[in-house]
Short mmCIF file of C-alpha atoms and ligand atoms in Angstrom, two decimals:
data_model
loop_
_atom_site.label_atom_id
_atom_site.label_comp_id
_atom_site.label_asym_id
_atom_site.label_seq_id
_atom_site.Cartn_x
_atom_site.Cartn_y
_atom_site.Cartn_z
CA UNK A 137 102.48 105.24 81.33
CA UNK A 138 103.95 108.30 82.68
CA UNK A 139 101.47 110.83 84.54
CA UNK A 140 101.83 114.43 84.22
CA UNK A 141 103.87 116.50 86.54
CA UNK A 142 101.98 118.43 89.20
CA UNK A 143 101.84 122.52 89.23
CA UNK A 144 101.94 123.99 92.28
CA UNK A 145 98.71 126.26 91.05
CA UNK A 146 96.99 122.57 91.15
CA UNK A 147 98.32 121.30 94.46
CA UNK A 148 95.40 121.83 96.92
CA UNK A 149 93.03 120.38 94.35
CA UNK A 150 94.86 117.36 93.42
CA UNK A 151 95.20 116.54 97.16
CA UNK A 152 91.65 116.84 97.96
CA UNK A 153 90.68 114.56 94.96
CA UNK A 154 93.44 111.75 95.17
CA UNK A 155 95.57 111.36 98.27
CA UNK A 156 94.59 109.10 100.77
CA UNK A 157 93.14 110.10 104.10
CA UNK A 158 96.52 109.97 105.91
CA UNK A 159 98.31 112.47 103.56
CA UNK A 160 95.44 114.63 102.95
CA UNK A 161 95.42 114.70 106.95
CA UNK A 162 99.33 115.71 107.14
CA UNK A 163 98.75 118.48 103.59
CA UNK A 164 95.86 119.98 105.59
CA UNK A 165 97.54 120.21 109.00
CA UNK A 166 100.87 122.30 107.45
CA UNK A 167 98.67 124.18 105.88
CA UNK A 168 97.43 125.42 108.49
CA UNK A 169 99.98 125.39 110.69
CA UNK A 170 103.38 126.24 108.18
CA UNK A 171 105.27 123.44 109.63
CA UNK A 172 104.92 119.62 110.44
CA UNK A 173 106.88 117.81 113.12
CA UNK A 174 109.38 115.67 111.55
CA UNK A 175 109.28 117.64 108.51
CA UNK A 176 112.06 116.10 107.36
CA UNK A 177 110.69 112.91 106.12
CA UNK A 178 107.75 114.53 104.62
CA UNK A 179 109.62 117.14 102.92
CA UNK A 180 111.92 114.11 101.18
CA UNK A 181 109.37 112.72 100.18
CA UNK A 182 107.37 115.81 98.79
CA UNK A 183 110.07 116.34 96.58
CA UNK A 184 111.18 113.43 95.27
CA UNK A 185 109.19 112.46 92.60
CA UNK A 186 111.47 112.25 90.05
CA UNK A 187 111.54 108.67 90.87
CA UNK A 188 108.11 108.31 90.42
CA UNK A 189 108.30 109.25 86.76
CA UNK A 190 111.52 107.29 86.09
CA UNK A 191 109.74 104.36 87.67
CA UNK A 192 106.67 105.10 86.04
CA UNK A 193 104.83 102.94 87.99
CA UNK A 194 107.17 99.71 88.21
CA UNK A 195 109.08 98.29 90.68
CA UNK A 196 110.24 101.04 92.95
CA UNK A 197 107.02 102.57 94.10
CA UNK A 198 108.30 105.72 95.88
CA UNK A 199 108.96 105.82 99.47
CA UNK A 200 106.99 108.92 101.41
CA UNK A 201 103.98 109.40 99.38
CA UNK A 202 103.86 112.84 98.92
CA UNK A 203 107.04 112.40 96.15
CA UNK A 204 103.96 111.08 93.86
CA UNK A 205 102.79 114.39 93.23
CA UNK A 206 105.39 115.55 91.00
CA UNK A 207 106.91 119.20 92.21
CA UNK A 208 109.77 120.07 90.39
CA UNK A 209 112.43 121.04 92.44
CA UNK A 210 111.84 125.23 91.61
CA UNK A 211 108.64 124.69 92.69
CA UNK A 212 109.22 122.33 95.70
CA UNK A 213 111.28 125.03 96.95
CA UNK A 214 108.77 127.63 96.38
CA UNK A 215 105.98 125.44 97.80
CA UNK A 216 107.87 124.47 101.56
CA UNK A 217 109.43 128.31 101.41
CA UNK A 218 105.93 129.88 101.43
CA UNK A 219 105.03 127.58 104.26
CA UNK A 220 107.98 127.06 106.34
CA UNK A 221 108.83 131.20 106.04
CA UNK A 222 105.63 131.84 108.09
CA UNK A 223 107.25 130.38 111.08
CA UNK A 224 110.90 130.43 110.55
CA UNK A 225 111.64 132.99 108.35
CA UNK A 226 112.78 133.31 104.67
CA UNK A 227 116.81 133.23 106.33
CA UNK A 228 116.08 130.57 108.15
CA UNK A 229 114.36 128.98 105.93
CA UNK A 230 117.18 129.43 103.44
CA UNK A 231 119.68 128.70 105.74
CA UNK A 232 118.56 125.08 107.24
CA UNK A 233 115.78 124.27 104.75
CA UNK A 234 116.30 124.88 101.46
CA UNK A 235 119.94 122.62 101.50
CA UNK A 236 118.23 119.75 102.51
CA UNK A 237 115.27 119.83 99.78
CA UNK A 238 118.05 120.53 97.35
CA UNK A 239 119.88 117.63 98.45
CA UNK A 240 116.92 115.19 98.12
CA UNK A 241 116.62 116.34 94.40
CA UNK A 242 120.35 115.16 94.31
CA UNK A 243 121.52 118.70 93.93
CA UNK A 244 124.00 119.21 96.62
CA UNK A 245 125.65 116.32 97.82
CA UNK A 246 124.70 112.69 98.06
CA UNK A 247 121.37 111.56 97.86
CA UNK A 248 120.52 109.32 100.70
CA UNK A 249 118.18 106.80 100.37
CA UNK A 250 115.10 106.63 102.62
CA UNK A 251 112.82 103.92 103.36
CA UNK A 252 109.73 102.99 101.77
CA UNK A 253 106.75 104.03 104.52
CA UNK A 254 104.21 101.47 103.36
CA UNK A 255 100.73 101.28 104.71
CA UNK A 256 101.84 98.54 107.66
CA UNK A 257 104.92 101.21 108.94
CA UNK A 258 102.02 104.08 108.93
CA UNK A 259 99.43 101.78 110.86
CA UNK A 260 102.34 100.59 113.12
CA UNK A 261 104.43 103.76 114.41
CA UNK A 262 103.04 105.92 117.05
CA UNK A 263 102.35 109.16 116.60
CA UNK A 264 103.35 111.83 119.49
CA UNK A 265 101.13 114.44 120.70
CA UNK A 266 101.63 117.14 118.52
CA UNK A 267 102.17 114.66 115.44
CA UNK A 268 100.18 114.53 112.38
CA UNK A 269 101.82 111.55 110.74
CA UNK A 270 100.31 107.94 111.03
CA UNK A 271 96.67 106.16 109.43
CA UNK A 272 93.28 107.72 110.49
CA UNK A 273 91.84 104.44 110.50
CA UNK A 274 94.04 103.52 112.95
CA UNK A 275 94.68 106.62 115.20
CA UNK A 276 92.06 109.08 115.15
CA UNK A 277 88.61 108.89 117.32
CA UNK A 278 86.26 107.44 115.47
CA UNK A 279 84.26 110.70 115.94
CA UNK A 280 87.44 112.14 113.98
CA UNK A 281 87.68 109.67 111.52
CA UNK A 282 83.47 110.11 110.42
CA UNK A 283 83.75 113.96 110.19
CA UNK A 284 87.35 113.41 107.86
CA UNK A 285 85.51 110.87 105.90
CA UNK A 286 82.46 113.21 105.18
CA UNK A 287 84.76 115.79 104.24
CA UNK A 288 86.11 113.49 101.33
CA UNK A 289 82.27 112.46 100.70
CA UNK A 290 81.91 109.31 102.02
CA UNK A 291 78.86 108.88 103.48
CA UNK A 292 75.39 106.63 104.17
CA UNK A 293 76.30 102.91 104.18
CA UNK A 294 79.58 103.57 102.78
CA UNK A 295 80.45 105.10 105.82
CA UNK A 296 79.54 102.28 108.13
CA UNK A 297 81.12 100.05 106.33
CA UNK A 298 84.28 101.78 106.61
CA UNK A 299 83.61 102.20 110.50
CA UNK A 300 82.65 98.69 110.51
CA UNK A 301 86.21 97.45 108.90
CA UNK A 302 88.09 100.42 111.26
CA UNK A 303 86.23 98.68 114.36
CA UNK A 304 87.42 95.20 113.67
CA UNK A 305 90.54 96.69 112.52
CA UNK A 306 90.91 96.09 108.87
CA UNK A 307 92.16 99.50 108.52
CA UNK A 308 93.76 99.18 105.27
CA UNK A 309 90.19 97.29 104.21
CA UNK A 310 88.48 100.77 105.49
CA UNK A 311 91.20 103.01 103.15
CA UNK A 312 90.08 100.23 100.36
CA UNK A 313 86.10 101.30 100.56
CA UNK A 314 86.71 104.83 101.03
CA UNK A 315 88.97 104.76 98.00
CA UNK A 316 85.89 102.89 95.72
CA UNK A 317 83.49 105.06 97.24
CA UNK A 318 85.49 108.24 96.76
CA UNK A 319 86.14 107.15 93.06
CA UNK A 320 82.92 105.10 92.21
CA UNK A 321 85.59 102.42 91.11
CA UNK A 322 86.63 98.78 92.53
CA UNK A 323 90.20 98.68 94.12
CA UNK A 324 91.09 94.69 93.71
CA UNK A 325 94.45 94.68 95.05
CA UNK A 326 93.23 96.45 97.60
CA UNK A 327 95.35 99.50 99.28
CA UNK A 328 99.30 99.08 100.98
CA UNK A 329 100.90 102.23 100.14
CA UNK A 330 99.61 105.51 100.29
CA UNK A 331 101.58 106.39 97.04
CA UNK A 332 99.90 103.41 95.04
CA UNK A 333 96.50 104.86 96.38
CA UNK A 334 97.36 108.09 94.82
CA UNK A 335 98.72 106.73 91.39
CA UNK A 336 95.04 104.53 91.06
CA UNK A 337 93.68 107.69 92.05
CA UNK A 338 94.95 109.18 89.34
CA UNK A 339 94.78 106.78 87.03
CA UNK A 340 91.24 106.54 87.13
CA UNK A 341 90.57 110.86 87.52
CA UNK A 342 93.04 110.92 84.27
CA UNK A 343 91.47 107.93 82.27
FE1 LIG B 57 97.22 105.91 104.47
FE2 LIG B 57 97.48 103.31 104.13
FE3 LIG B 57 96.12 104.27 106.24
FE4 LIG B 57 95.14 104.43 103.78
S1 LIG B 57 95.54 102.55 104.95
S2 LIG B 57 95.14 106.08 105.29
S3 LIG B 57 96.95 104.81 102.56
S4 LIG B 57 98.29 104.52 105.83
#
């Protein structure tokens, strides 16, 4: 099955309801701030969901999660121009920005490849000061990581069980109990990509 394309109109809800705490983190943070370190990696993968629907849910789960969303590429550009412009400018923006999303839609030159960032790279790199990137389970406080997790409603003895799993560091156990108690839903196979979070996500909200 394929699964719709996203609207921009329907970005900040769809994030709220289905991405996983690390890329709801990293949507949140350049919304407020316009920009994200490295926004390179994030911006390939924003945009790149064309894969996603060729795939269609076999074999080559995207790379960066944020390509499961679905932006077409008029709207990708609209959606990291209104945010980027704010701090660089709309030349700027134009200038260094917009050739490189193009690119990644395979529109000007040749698309490169990038790796897959699957839950162990996320839990394993080190984010810098300054950084948004990396797994909440694995690098925020845990005073952090309660107040993010009532934001997305988890709460009571759902809650400490997460903490519980974070504190003996079964973090991808803790983004498997926040997804079934975010959802109301079992997660068998249990979570190892932020993208395949996102497409049960929405399998389940669409179903
Ligand atoms: Fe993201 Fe994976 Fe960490 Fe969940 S376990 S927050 S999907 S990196």
């Amino acid at each position: 099955r394929e699964y719709a394309e996203l609207s921009l109109k329907d970005i900040d809800q769809v994030a709220k309801r289905s991405f996983p705490l690390c890329m709801r983190h990293l949507f949140e943070k350049l919304r407020e701030d316009h920009h994200l370190k490295h926004w390179r990696s994030y911006a390939t993968g924003f945009i790149s969901q064309v894969e996603v629907h060729k795939s269609s849910l076999g074999k080559d789960v995207p790379q960066f999660f944020i390509m499961g969303v679905g932006l077409k590429l008029d709207d990708a550009l609209a959606f990291w121009k209104a945010e980027f412009s704010r701090k660089v400018g709309a030349d700027r923006f134009d200038k260094e920005y917009a050739y490189s999303i193009r690119h990644n839609y395979g529109k000007e030159g040749k698309r490169t490849d990038y790796t897959p960032y699957s839950c162990q790279k996320i839990i394993s790199s080190t984010p810098g000061v300054g950084d948004h990137h990396g797994c909440p389970y694995r690098h925020f406080s845990l005073e952090n990581l309660r107040v993010a997790l009532a934001k997305m409603g988890v709460g009571g003895r759902a809650l400490e069980e997460v903490i519980d799993k974070t504190q003996n560091r079964h973090y991808q156990l803790a983004c498997t109990l926040t997804f079934e108690a975010v959802h109301g839903a079992s997660c068998d196979a249990g979570v190892n990509h932020p993208n395949q979070y996102y497409i049960d996500s929405k399998r389940i909200m669409e179903s």
